[in-house]
Amino acid sequence: MENSIYNSMIAANQLLNKQNIIANNLANISTTGFKETFNYILQNNSVNNWYNTYNKIEKEYYNLSPGSLNYTARNLDLFVKNDGWLVVKDPNGQEAYTKNGHIKINSKRKLTIQENEVIGNNCNITIPDNMNLKILSNGVIAAIEKKNNEVFEKEIGQLKLVHLSMQNLIQKQNGLFYLNKYHKLFNQYNNIIAHNHNVRIQSGALENSNVNAAKNMIEMISNARQFEAQMRMISTCDKSYEHANQLININN
């Protein structure tokens, strides 16, 4: 009976973790470039008893499919194609990767995504005042200036673009992706990936979140019912303990 209560407790805890992931998916349904997260349970082969719930371990994985495109016609809105990623510097100064291409210019004339500075390809990007920008498909940033009815373009830098499969990445609570430290690339590049000249971007469009709202709502309801079932199991076992104790006291 003790095993039943313990197993129900662990199962309920796993369901709560799953509910947190689903809630985070739904909360980010309108977040640009957000990738839907799931979790699944693996059997821990290091434990001899294969039938206990507490022998299982949880893993996260991501929905790799692209979200729908939102055509904004804004020059600083970018869609990164296929397995390409934009590179930003997080608050700790570490390189991180994102599909969110909604770029802004801060007070220091730096390009930012969600207040994280965008990293250039072997360059520090500073945007001149009163300049229109154009970002080419290879990430080159050109400042456009009109003089005497003529248009002049000047290259001021290039975005750093990297090619990484989702299997090589993990997502942290800040919403950014990082290279998985257990992957061979981590040691090879010291967690700094080189610019990839084959990655292409599209200006004037943003990738929407790929969260399936209906599917996540159904899973949330299903998890809630399973959680209630585990709670009833714990309550039933608890009542059985009480009855057993009463019988023991009577016999004594």
Short mmCIF file of C-alpha atoms in Angstrom, two decimals:
data_model
loop_
_atom_site.label_atom_id
_atom_site.label_comp_id
_atom_site.label_asym_id
_atom_site.label_seq_id
_atom_site.Cartn_x
_atom_site.Cartn_y
_atom_site.Cartn_z
CA MET A 1 0.00 0.00 0.00
CA GLU A 2 2.89 2.34 0.75
CA ASN A 3 4.16 1.80 -2.79
CA SER A 4 0.74 2.70 -4.17
CA ILE A 5 0.72 6.03 -2.33
CA TYR A 6 4.29 6.79 -3.31
CA ASN A 7 3.67 5.92 -6.96
CA SER A 8 0.54 8.09 -7.02
CA MET A 9 2.49 10.95 -5.47
CA ILE A 10 5.23 10.73 -8.10
CA ALA A 11 2.68 10.43 -10.92
CA ALA A 12 0.82 13.48 -9.61
CA ASN A 13 4.08 15.44 -9.46
CA GLN A 14 4.89 14.47 -13.08
CA LEU A 15 1.42 15.64 -14.13
CA LEU A 16 1.98 18.97 -12.38
CA ASN A 17 5.27 19.41 -14.26
CA LYS A 18 3.49 18.62 -17.51
CA GLN A 19 0.76 21.14 -16.67
CA ASN A 20 3.43 23.82 -16.12
CA ILE A 21 4.89 23.12 -19.57
CA ILE A 22 1.44 23.28 -21.20
CA ALA A 23 0.63 26.51 -19.33
CA ASN A 24 3.90 28.00 -20.58
CA ASN A 25 3.02 26.98 -24.14
CA LEU A 26 -0.36 28.67 -23.91
CA ALA A 27 1.14 31.77 -22.29
CA ASN A 28 3.52 32.10 -25.27
CA ILE A 29 0.98 31.44 -27.99
CA SER A 30 1.52 34.99 -29.30
CA THR A 31 5.30 35.11 -28.70
CA THR A 32 7.22 35.51 -31.95
CA GLY A 33 9.32 32.47 -32.86
CA PHE A 34 8.29 30.46 -29.77
CA LYS A 35 8.68 26.69 -30.10
CA GLU A 36 6.11 24.44 -28.47
CA THR A 37 7.55 22.30 -25.68
CA PHE A 38 6.54 18.80 -24.63
CA ASN A 39 7.78 16.34 -22.05
CA TYR A 40 7.90 12.58 -22.12
CA ILE A 41 8.79 9.91 -19.57
CA LEU A 42 11.60 7.40 -19.97
CA GLN A 43 12.25 4.26 -17.96
CA ASN A 44 15.37 4.55 -15.81
CA ASN A 45 17.25 1.36 -16.68
CA SER A 46 19.64 1.80 -13.78
CA VAL A 47 16.85 0.75 -11.40
CA ASN A 48 16.09 -2.96 -11.17
CA ASN A 49 12.34 -2.70 -10.54
CA TRP A 50 10.71 -1.78 -13.84
CA TYR A 51 7.20 -1.39 -12.48
CA ASN A 52 7.50 1.52 -10.10
CA THR A 53 6.60 5.03 -11.23
CA TYR A 54 9.58 6.53 -9.41
CA ASN A 55 11.92 4.58 -11.69
CA LYS A 56 10.98 6.88 -14.57
CA ILE A 57 12.69 10.09 -15.66
CA GLU A 58 11.28 13.06 -17.57
CA LYS A 59 12.72 14.62 -20.73
CA GLU A 60 11.72 17.69 -22.70
CA TYR A 61 11.58 18.05 -26.45
CA TYR A 62 10.36 20.69 -28.88
CA ASN A 63 7.96 20.92 -31.77
CA LEU A 64 10.35 21.50 -34.68
CA SER A 65 7.76 22.67 -37.19
CA PRO A 66 7.88 26.34 -38.24
CA GLY A 67 5.11 28.69 -37.20
CA SER A 68 2.99 30.57 -39.69
CA LEU A 69 4.40 33.79 -41.17
CA ASN A 70 3.16 37.23 -40.24
CA TYR A 71 4.02 39.69 -43.02
CA THR A 72 4.66 43.03 -41.31
CA ALA A 73 6.49 44.95 -44.09
CA ARG A 74 8.82 46.28 -41.35
CA ASN A 75 12.49 46.25 -42.37
CA LEU A 76 13.67 45.13 -38.93
CA ASP A 77 11.31 42.17 -38.72
CA LEU A 78 13.11 39.01 -39.81
CA PHE A 79 12.15 35.42 -40.48
CA VAL A 80 15.07 32.98 -40.20
CA LYS A 81 14.63 30.06 -42.56
CA ASN A 82 14.94 26.36 -41.79
CA ASP A 83 17.51 25.51 -39.08
CA GLY A 84 19.00 29.00 -39.03
CA TRP A 85 19.12 31.10 -35.86
CA LEU A 86 19.79 34.70 -34.88
CA VAL A 87 22.44 35.14 -32.21
CA VAL A 88 22.06 37.44 -29.20
CA LYS A 89 24.01 38.18 -26.04
CA ASP A 90 22.07 37.33 -22.88
CA PRO A 91 22.32 39.37 -19.63
CA ASN A 92 25.27 37.17 -18.55
CA GLY A 93 27.18 37.93 -21.76
CA GLN A 94 26.68 34.41 -23.12
CA GLU A 95 25.73 33.70 -26.72
CA ALA A 96 22.15 32.49 -27.14
CA TYR A 97 19.98 31.67 -30.12
CA THR A 98 16.48 32.76 -31.06
CA LYS A 99 13.90 32.53 -33.84
CA ASN A 100 12.35 35.79 -32.68
CA GLY A 101 13.28 38.26 -35.41
CA HIS A 102 11.48 41.32 -34.01
CA ILE A 103 14.52 43.63 -33.84
CA LYS A 104 14.54 47.05 -32.17
CA ILE A 105 17.14 49.81 -31.85
CA ASN A 106 17.89 50.83 -28.26
CA SER A 107 19.08 54.17 -26.90
CA LYS A 108 22.70 53.21 -27.58
CA ARG A 109 21.84 52.59 -31.25
CA LYS A 110 22.35 48.85 -30.83
CA LEU A 111 20.10 46.20 -32.34
CA THR A 112 18.21 44.24 -29.70
CA ILE A 113 15.73 41.38 -29.46
CA GLN A 114 13.71 41.39 -26.25
CA GLU A 115 16.37 43.74 -24.81
CA ASN A 116 19.18 41.29 -25.64
CA GLU A 117 21.87 42.74 -27.91
CA VAL A 118 22.06 41.17 -31.36
CA ILE A 119 25.53 39.85 -32.19
CA GLY A 120 27.20 40.70 -35.49
CA ASN A 121 29.40 38.54 -37.67
CA ASN A 122 32.88 39.58 -36.45
CA CYS A 123 31.67 43.15 -35.96
CA ASN A 124 29.99 45.46 -33.48
CA ILE A 125 26.83 46.82 -35.05
CA THR A 126 25.97 50.44 -34.29
CA ILE A 127 23.14 52.06 -36.23
CA PRO A 128 23.70 55.67 -37.41
CA ASP A 129 21.09 58.29 -36.56
CA ASN A 130 18.42 59.21 -39.09
CA MET A 131 19.15 56.31 -41.39
CA ASN A 132 16.79 53.86 -43.02
CA LEU A 133 17.95 50.28 -42.85
CA LYS A 134 17.76 47.36 -45.21
CA ILE A 135 18.71 43.85 -44.18
CA LEU A 136 19.65 41.51 -46.99
CA SER A 137 18.90 37.80 -47.10
CA ASN A 138 22.46 36.96 -45.98
CA GLY A 139 22.19 39.22 -42.91
CA VAL A 140 24.13 42.17 -44.31
CA ILE A 141 22.81 45.45 -42.90
CA ALA A 142 22.82 48.44 -45.23
CA ALA A 143 22.09 52.05 -44.28
CA ILE A 144 20.09 53.88 -46.94
CA GLU A 145 20.48 57.61 -47.40
CA LYS A 146 18.94 59.92 -49.98
CA LYS A 147 20.96 62.86 -51.30
CA ASN A 148 20.09 65.05 -54.27
CA ASN A 149 17.41 62.60 -55.39
CA GLU A 150 19.93 59.77 -55.34
CA VAL A 151 19.88 56.75 -53.06
CA PHE A 152 23.13 55.64 -51.43
CA GLU A 153 23.65 52.37 -49.59
CA LYS A 154 26.42 51.79 -47.07
CA GLU A 155 27.14 48.46 -45.43
CA ILE A 156 27.38 48.89 -41.66
CA GLY A 157 27.67 45.28 -40.55
CA GLN A 158 26.26 41.80 -40.81
CA LEU A 159 24.11 39.76 -38.47
CA LYS A 160 25.66 36.60 -37.12
CA LEU A 161 23.58 33.67 -38.37
CA VAL A 162 24.15 30.08 -37.26
CA HIS A 163 22.83 26.72 -38.41
CA LEU A 164 21.81 24.41 -35.59
CA SER A 165 19.34 21.56 -35.31
CA MET A 166 16.87 21.77 -32.44
CA GLN A 167 18.30 18.49 -31.12
CA ASN A 168 21.52 20.37 -30.32
CA LEU A 169 19.76 23.02 -28.25
CA ILE A 170 18.06 23.44 -24.91
CA GLN A 171 15.69 26.23 -23.94
CA LYS A 172 16.03 28.14 -20.68
CA GLN A 173 13.47 30.09 -18.69
CA ASN A 174 14.43 33.35 -20.40
CA GLY A 175 13.00 31.93 -23.63
CA LEU A 176 16.39 31.75 -25.37
CA PHE A 177 18.04 28.61 -26.70
CA TYR A 178 21.56 27.46 -25.80
CA LEU A 179 23.88 24.80 -27.11
CA ASN A 180 23.43 21.54 -25.24
CA LYS A 181 26.57 21.08 -23.14
CA TYR A 182 26.42 17.33 -23.74
CA HIS A 183 26.67 17.76 -27.50
CA LYS A 184 30.04 17.40 -29.25
CA LEU A 185 29.80 20.96 -30.66
CA PHE A 186 29.98 22.36 -27.12
CA ASN A 187 33.59 21.30 -26.61
CA GLN A 188 34.58 21.80 -30.22
CA TYR A 189 33.58 25.46 -30.35
CA ASN A 190 33.70 26.32 -26.65
CA ASN A 191 29.97 27.12 -26.87
CA ILE A 192 30.55 29.69 -29.63
CA ILE A 193 29.25 28.65 -33.04
CA ALA A 194 30.74 30.17 -36.20
CA HIS A 195 28.69 32.22 -38.64
CA ASN A 196 27.11 30.12 -41.38
CA HIS A 197 27.07 31.74 -44.82
CA ASN A 198 24.31 29.46 -46.07
CA VAL A 199 21.64 30.62 -43.60
CA ARG A 200 19.07 32.91 -45.18
CA ILE A 201 16.59 35.35 -43.69
CA GLN A 202 13.52 37.13 -45.01
CA SER A 203 12.92 40.76 -44.13
CA GLY A 204 9.45 42.12 -43.46
CA ALA A 205 8.06 38.94 -41.88
CA LEU A 206 7.96 37.28 -38.48
CA GLU A 207 7.52 33.64 -37.56
CA ASN A 208 4.56 33.16 -35.25
CA SER A 209 4.54 30.72 -32.37
CA ASN A 210 3.84 27.14 -33.47
CA VAL A 211 1.76 26.36 -30.37
CA ASN A 212 -1.43 24.43 -31.15
CA ALA A 213 -3.90 26.01 -28.73
CA ALA A 214 -6.65 23.40 -29.10
CA LYS A 215 -4.26 20.47 -28.61
CA ASN A 216 -2.68 22.03 -25.52
CA MET A 217 -6.09 22.79 -23.99
CA ILE A 218 -7.21 19.18 -24.50
CA GLU A 219 -4.00 17.89 -22.90
CA MET A 220 -4.44 20.28 -19.99
CA ILE A 221 -7.96 18.99 -19.31
CA SER A 222 -6.78 15.38 -19.65
CA ASN A 223 -3.90 15.97 -17.22
CA ALA A 224 -6.24 17.61 -14.72
CA ARG A 225 -8.49 14.54 -14.76
CA GLN A 226 -5.51 12.20 -14.34
CA PHE A 227 -4.28 14.34 -11.44
CA GLU A 228 -7.68 14.07 -9.76
CA ALA A 229 -7.56 10.29 -10.21
CA GLN A 230 -4.15 10.14 -8.49
CA MET A 231 -5.46 12.28 -5.64
CA ARG A 232 -8.44 9.92 -5.23
CA MET A 233 -6.03 6.98 -5.15
CA ILE A 234 -4.03 8.62 -2.35
CA SER A 235 -7.24 9.42 -0.46
CA THR A 236 -8.48 5.82 -0.84
CA CYS A 237 -5.20 4.41 0.43
CA ASP A 238 -5.27 6.83 3.35
CA LYS A 239 -8.77 5.70 4.33
CA SER A 240 -7.67 2.07 4.03
CA TYR A 241 -4.85 2.80 6.49
CA GLU A 242 -7.33 4.30 8.92
CA HIS A 243 -9.62 1.27 8.70
CA ALA A 244 -6.66 -1.09 9.14
CA ASN A 245 -5.51 0.82 12.23
CA GLN A 246 -9.01 0.68 13.69
CA LEU A 247 -9.16 -3.10 13.18
CA ILE A 248 -5.74 -3.52 14.82
CA ASN A 249 -6.87 -1.45 17.82
CA ILE A 250 -10.06 -3.50 18.16
CA ASN A 251 -8.16 -6.80 18.05
CA ASN A 252 -5.75 -5.54 20.66
#
